[in-house]
XYZ file of C-alpha atoms in Angstrom:
527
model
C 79.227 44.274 46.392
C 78.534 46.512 49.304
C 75.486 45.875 51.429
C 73.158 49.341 49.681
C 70.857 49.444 53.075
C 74.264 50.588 55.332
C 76.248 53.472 55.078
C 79.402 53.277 53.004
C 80.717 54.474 49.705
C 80.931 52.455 46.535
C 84.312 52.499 44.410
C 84.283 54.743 41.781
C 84.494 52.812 38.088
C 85.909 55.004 35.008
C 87.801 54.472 31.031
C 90.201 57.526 30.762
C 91.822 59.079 33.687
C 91.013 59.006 37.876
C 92.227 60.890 40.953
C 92.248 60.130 44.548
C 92.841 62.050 47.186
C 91.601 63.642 50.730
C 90.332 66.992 49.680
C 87.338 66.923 47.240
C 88.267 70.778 45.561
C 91.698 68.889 45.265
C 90.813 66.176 43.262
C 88.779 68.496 41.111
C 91.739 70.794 40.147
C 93.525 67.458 39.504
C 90.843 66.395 36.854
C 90.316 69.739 35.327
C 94.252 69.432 35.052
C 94.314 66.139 32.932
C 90.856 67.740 30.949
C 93.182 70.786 30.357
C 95.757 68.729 28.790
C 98.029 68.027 31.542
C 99.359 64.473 32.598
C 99.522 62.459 35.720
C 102.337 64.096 37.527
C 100.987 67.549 36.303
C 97.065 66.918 38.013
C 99.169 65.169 41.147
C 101.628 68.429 41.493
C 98.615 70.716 40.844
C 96.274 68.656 43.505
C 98.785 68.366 46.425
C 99.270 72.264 46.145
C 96.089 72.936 46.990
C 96.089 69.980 49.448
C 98.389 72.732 51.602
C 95.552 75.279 51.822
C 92.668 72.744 52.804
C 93.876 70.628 54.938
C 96.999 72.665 56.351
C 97.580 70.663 59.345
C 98.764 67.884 57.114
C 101.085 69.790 54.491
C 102.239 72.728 52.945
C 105.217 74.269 50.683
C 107.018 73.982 54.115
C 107.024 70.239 54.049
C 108.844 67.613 52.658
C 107.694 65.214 49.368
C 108.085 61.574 48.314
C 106.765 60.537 44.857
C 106.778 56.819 42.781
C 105.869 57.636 38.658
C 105.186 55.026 36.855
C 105.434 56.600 33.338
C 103.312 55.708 30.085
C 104.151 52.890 27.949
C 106.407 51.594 30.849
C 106.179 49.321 33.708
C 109.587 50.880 35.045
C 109.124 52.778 38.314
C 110.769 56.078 39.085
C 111.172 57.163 42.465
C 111.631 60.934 43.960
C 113.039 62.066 47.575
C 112.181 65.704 48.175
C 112.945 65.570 51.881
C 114.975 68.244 53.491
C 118.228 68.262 55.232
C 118.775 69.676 58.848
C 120.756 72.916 58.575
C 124.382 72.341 58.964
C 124.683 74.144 62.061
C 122.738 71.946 64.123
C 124.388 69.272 66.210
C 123.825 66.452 68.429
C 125.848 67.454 70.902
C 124.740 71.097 71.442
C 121.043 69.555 71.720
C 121.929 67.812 74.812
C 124.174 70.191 76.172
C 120.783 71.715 76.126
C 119.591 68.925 78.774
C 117.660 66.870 75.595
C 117.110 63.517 75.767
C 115.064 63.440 72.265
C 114.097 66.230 70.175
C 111.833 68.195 70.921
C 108.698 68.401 67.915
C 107.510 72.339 68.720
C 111.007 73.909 68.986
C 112.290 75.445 65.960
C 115.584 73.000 65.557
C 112.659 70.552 64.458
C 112.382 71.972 61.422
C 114.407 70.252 58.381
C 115.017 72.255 54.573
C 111.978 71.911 53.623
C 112.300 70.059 50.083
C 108.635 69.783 48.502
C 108.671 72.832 46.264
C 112.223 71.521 44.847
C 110.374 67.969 44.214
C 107.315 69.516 42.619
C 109.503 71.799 40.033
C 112.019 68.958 39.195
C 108.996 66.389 38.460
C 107.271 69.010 36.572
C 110.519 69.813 34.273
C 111.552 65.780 34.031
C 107.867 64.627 33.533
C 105.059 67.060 33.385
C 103.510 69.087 30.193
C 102.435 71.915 31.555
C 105.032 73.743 33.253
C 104.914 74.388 37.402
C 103.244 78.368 36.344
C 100.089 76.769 35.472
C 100.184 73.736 37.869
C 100.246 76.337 40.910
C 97.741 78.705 39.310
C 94.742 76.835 41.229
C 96.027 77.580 44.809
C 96.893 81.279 44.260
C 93.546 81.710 43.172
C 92.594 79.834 45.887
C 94.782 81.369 48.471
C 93.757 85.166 47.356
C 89.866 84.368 47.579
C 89.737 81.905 50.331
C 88.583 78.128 50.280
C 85.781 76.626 52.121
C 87.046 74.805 55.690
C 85.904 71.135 55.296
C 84.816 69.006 58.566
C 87.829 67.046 58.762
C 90.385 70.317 58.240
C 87.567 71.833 60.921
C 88.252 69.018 63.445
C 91.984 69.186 62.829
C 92.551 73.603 63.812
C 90.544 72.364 66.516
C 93.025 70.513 67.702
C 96.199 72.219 66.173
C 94.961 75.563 67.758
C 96.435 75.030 71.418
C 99.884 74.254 70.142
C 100.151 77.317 67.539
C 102.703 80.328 68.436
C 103.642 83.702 67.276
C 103.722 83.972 63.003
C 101.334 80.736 63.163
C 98.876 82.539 64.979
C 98.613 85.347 62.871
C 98.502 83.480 59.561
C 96.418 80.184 60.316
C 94.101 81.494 63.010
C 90.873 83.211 62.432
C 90.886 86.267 65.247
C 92.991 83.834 67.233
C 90.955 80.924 67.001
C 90.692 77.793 65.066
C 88.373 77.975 61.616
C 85.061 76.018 61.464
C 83.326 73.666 58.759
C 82.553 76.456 56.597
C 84.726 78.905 57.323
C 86.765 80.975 54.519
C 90.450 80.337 54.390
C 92.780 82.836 52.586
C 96.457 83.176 52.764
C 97.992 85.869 51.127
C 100.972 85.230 52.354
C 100.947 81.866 50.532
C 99.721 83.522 47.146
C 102.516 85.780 46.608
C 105.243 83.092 47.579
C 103.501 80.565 45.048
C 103.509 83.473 42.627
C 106.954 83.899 42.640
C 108.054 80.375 42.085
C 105.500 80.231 38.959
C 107.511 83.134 37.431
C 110.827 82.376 38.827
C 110.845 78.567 39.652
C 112.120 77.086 43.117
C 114.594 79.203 43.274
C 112.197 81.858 44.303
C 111.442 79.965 47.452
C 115.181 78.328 47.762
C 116.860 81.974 47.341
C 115.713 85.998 47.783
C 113.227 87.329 50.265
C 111.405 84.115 50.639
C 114.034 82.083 51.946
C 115.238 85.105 54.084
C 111.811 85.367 55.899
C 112.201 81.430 56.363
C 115.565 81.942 57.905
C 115.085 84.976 59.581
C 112.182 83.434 61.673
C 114.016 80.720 62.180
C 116.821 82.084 63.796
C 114.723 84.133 65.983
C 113.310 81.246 67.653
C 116.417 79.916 68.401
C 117.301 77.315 64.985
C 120.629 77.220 63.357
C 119.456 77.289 59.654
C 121.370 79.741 56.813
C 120.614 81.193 53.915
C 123.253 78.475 52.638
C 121.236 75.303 53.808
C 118.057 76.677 51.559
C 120.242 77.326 48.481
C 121.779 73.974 48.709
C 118.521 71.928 48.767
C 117.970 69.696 45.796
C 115.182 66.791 45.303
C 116.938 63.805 44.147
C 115.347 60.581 41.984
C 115.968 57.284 43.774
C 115.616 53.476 42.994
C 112.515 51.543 44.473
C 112.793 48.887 46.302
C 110.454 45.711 46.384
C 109.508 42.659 47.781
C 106.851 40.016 47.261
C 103.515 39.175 49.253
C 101.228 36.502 47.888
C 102.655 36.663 44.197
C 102.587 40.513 43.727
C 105.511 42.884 44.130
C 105.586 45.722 46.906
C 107.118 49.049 45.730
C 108.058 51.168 48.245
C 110.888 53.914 48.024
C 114.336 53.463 49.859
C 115.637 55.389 53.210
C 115.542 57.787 54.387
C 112.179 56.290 54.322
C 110.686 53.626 56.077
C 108.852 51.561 53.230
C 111.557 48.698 53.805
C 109.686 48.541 57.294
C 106.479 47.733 55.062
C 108.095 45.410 52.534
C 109.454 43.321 55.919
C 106.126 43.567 57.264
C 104.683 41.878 54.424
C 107.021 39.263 54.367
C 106.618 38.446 57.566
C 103.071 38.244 57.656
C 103.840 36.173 53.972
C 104.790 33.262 56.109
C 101.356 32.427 57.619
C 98.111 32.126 55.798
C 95.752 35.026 56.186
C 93.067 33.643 54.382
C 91.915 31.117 56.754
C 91.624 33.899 59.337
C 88.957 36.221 59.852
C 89.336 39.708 57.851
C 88.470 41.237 61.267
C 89.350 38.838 64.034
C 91.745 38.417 66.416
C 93.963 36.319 65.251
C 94.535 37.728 62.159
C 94.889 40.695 63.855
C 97.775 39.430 66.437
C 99.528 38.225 64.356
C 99.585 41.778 62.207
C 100.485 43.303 65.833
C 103.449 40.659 66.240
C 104.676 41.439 62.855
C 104.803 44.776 63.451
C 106.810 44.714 66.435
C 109.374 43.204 64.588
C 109.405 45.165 61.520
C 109.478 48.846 63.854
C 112.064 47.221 66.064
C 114.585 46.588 63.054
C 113.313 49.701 61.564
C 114.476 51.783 64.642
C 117.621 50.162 64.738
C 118.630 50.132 61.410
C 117.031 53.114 58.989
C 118.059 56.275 58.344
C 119.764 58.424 56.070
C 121.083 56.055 53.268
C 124.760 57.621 53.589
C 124.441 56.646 57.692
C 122.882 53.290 57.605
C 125.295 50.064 58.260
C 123.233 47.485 57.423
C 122.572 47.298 53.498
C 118.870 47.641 52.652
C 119.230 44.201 50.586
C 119.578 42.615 53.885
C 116.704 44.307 55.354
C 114.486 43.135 53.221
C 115.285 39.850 52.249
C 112.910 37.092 52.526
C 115.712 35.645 54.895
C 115.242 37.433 57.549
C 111.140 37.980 57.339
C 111.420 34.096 57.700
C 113.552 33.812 60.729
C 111.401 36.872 62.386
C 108.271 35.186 61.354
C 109.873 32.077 63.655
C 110.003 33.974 66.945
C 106.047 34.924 66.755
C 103.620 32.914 68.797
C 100.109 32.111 67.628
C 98.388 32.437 70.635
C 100.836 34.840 72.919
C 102.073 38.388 72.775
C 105.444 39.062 72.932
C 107.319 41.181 75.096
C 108.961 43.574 72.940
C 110.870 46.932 74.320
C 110.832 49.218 71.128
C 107.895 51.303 69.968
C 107.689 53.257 66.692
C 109.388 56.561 67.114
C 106.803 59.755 66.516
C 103.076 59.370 67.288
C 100.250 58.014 64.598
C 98.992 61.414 64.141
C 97.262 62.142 60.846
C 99.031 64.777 59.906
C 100.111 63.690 55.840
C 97.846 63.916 52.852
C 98.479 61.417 49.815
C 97.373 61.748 46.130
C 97.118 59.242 43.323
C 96.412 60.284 39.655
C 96.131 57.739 36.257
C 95.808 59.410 33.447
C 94.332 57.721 30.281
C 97.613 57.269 29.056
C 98.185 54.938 32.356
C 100.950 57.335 33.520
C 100.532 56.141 37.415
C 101.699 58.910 40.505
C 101.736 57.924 43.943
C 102.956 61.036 46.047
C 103.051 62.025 49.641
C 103.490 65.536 50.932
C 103.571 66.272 54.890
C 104.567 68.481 57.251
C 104.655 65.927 60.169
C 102.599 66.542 63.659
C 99.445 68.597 63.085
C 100.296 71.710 61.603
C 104.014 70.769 61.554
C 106.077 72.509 64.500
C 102.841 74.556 64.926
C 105.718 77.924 63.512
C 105.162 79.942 60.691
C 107.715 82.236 58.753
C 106.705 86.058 59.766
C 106.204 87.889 56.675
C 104.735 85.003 54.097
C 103.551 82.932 57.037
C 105.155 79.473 55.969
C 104.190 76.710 57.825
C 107.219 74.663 58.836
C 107.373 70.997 59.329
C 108.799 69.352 62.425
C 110.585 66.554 60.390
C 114.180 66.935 62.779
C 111.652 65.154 65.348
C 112.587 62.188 63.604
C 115.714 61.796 64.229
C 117.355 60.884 67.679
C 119.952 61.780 70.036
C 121.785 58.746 70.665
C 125.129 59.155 70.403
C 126.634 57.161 67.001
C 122.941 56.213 65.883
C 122.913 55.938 62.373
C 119.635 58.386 62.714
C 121.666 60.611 65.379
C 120.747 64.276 64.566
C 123.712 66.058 62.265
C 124.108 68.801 60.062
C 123.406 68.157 56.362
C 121.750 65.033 57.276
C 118.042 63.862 56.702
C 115.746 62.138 59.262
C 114.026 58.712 59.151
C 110.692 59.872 57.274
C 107.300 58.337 57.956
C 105.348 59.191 54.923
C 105.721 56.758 52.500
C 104.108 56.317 48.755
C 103.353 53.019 47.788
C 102.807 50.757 44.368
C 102.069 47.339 43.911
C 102.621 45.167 41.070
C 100.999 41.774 39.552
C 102.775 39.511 36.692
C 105.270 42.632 36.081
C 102.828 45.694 35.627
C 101.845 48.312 38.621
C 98.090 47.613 39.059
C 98.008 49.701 42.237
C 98.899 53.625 43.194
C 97.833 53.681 46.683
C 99.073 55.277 50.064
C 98.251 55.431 53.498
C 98.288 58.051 55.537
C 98.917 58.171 59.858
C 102.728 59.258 61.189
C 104.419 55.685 62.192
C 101.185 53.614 61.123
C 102.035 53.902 57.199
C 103.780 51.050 57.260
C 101.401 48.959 59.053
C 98.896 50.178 56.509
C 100.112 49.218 53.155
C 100.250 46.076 54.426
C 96.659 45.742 55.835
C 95.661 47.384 52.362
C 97.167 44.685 50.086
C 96.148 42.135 52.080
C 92.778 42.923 52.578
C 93.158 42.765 48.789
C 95.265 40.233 47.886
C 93.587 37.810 50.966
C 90.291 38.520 51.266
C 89.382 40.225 48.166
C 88.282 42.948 48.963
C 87.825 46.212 46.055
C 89.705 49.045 47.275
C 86.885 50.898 48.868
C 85.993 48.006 50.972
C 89.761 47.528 51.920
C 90.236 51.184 53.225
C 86.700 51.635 54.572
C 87.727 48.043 56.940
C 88.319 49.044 60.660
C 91.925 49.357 61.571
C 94.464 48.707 64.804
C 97.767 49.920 65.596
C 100.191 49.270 68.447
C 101.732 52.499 69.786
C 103.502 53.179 73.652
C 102.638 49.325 74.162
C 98.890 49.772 73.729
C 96.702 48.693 70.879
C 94.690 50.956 69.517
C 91.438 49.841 67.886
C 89.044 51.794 66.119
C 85.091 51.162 66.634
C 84.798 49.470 63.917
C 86.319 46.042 65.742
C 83.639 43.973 67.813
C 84.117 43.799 71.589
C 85.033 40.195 71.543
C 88.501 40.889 69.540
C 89.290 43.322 72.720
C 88.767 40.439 74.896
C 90.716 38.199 72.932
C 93.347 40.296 72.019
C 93.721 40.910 75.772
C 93.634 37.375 77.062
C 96.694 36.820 74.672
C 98.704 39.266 76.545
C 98.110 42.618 74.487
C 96.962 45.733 75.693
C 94.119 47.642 74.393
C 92.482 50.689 74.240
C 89.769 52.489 71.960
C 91.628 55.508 69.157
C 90.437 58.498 70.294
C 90.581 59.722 66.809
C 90.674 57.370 63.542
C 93.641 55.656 62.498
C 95.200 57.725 59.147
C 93.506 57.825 56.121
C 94.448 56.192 52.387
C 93.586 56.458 48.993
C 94.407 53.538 46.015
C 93.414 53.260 42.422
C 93.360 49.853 40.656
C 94.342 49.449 37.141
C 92.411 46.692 35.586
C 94.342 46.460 32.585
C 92.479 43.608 30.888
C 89.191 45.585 30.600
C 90.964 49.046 30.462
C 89.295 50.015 33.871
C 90.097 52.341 36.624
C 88.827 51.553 39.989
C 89.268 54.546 42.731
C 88.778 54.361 46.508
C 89.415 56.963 49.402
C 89.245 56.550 53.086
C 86.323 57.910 55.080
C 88.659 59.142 57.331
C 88.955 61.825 55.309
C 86.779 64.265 53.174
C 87.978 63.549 49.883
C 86.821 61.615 47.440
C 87.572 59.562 43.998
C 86.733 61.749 40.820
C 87.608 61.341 37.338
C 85.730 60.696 33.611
């Protein structure tokens, strides 16, 4: 139990159905989703919708998706890839005929298909009640009237602002500068495109004058997208993948994510006993930073597109080779190590979990990348495009080499874990390259110092990036000091580390237990 006379937030305790995500008017259009007959996926489609218009530097219908569904009366897991493909006229080689060395995140041939709106309408035809017409009628009423800017979607135009350009401007700026706390946010623009795919499906944003205002402005700024790479997008259900830490299964979706990276993590940090460390000391905490460096390393070298990859994702994340990695880490030394995570740990993803009361679990990510994506916007509906193409490379026979038709290594990852063959968990964790690192310092927190899953998310947080180790203020100054004296680098974050969400499913005493990060405005709501 949480100490009442400090600040904090207490889990949230409920029978029948729960939501968590980052946007409090979010996970109230979830709840009045399930209350209006819907199910899980429906309240987690309807949610991360309106996720795009309040926190719009993390996501919008210009983004890509990931989703794990857990249906009811099954303990089988059923994963989703919405991500988009790079348009087919894009190539490596005319990039660095260009004089690039890596791609570049604000120029428009950083911008993938985006596949969200194909991943919400499939999962609402496969799996939903409802039907995607009245899952999207929240944000067009939203997006005609205007929602109220919260503090953390204030803090984030703040710093998205600089970066924006032409369409962007015009659509996401308030007379050309960044909304407040407070502030009303309409977009039109939005409305009528969300309108069109309730009466006409996906293929209203896939086909017709959406996808020819996508295009259009894309090709103006220089891309190589067609009308043909929007038709052709399609969202496609995957296996999961697992792996065990401390007697409970990891679930994590396959490339062209990186949850492998997590599931490796895990097993790596499997090999040594947490518990006898401090939750928040340093050596628990070096030996999470050694870990990591081994997990990104092999995840740079080795993950990709699933059609590109040569080494087989059963070899990636066998217990083997956690073991032998877990052998080259010292206990008391940092090691040199010469890759960093691609991308930067920005925050710019929102996650949503949903259990309804017929313990139908969703766990689903939606993201446009780097704050406010490639900081472009279409001209006429003003859709925000990602800036997933920044995560490929342009090394020359890289399995995550930039090619037409072919999808990038993606950060955001949705996350499940299992106990004694039955998900108990829906969580995520949001923050760029970090997400990995994060699912594992969630479940652990859990699973080693038994934490609840407030306690677990509110718990400061670390992260190495461009050799330094960032550590929020949460950390006493004496794990600086010994962090440094074993040969790591440190600095403070100048902004918090991601954000999370996680429900647990106490399925002896038929309780829900919801948690969201403070990082974030959102909240845990549900009846």
């Amino acid at each position: 139990m949480r100490d009442f006379q400090l600040p904090g937030r207490s889990p949230l305790y409920v029978s029948n159905a729960i939501c968590a995500t980052s946007h409090p008017v979010a996970a109230k259009v979830a709840i009045d989703t399930l209350e209006a007959g819907g199910n899980a996926v429906d309240a987690a489609i309807a949610g991360a919708v309106l996720l795009g218009l309040g926190e719009p530097a993390m996501t919008g219908i210009g983004g890509d998706m990931f989703a794990l569904v857990k249906p009811a009366g099954s303990e089988t897991v059923i994963g989703m890839n919405a991500s988009g493909r790079a348009p087919k006229g894009v190539s490596a080689e005319a990039l660095r005929a260009r004089g690039w060395s890596a791609m570049d995140p604000e120029d428009a041939n950083s911008v993938v298909v985006p596949g969200a709106v194909r991943g919400f309408e499939r999962l609402a035809a496969d799996h939903g009640k409802l039907g995607l017409d009245r899952l999207l009628a929240p944000t067009i009423r939203y997006a005609e009237e205007g929602l109220r800017v919260v503090p953390r979607a204030a803090f984030d135009w703040g710093r998205g602002e600089p970066r924006m350009r032409g369409a962007m401007r015009r659509h996401y700026l308030n007379g050309d500068k960044a909304l407040k706390e407070g502030d009303l946010f309409r977009h039109p623009g939005q409305a009528e495109v969300l309108r069109r795919i309730a009466k006409d499906g996906a293929k209203a944003f896939y086909e017709g004058e959406v996808a020819e205002d996508m295009v259009s402005s894309l090709q103006a700024l220089g891309a190589a997208h067609a009308l043909e790479d929007f038709a052709a997008c399609e969202a496609v259900y995957v296996d999961p993948i697992s792996g065990g830490y401390r007697g409970a299964e990891l679930v994590e979706l396959p490339p062209n994510g990186h949850g492998a990276t997590a599931i490796l993590m895990a097993q790596i940090l499997g090999q040594f006993d947490l518990t006898a460390l401090d939750p928040l000391g340093a050596d628990r905490a070096h030996l999470e930073i050694e870990a990591a460096k081994l997990a990104y390393a092999a995840r740079d070298q080795a993950i990709a597109d699933p059609d590109y990859m040569t080494m087989r994702i059963e070899d990636f994340i066998a217990p083997k080779l956690a073991k032998e990695m877990a052998g080259r880490i010292d206990r008391t030394r940092a090691m040199d190590w010469p890759t960093d995570p691609i991308g930067h740990p920005h925050k710019d993803t929102i996650y949503i979990t949903v259990v309804d009361r017929d313990r139908m679990a969703v766990s689903l990510i939606y993201s446009v990348y780097h704050d406010f994506g490639s900081c472009l916007a279409s001209e006429k509906f003003g859709i925000n495009f990602n800036n997933r193409a920044a995560g490929f490379n342009l090394t020359p026979g890289h399995p995550n080499e930039i090619a037409g038709g072919k999808r990038p290594l993606h950060t955001i990852i949705p996350g499940m874990l299992k106990q004694d063959g039955r998900v108990v968990m829906p969580f995520g964790v949001m923050g760029g390259a970090y997400q990995p690192h994060g699912h594992v310092r969630l479940i652990s927190n859990i699973l080693d110092y038994g934490m609840d899953v407030q306690a677990a998310q509110d718990a400061p947080r670390l992260f190495r990036q461009d050799g330094v180790v960032g550590i929020e203020r949460g950390y006493a100054r004496e794990v600086w000091t010994a962090l440094e004296a074993m040969g790591h680098r440190t600095g403070p974050r100048e902004v918090a580390i991601g954000g999370s969400q996680a429900i647990w499913i106490d399925h002896e005493r038929g309780l829900l237990i919801g948690g969201t990060d403070p990082r974030k405005d959102g909240m845990a709501h549900g009846y």
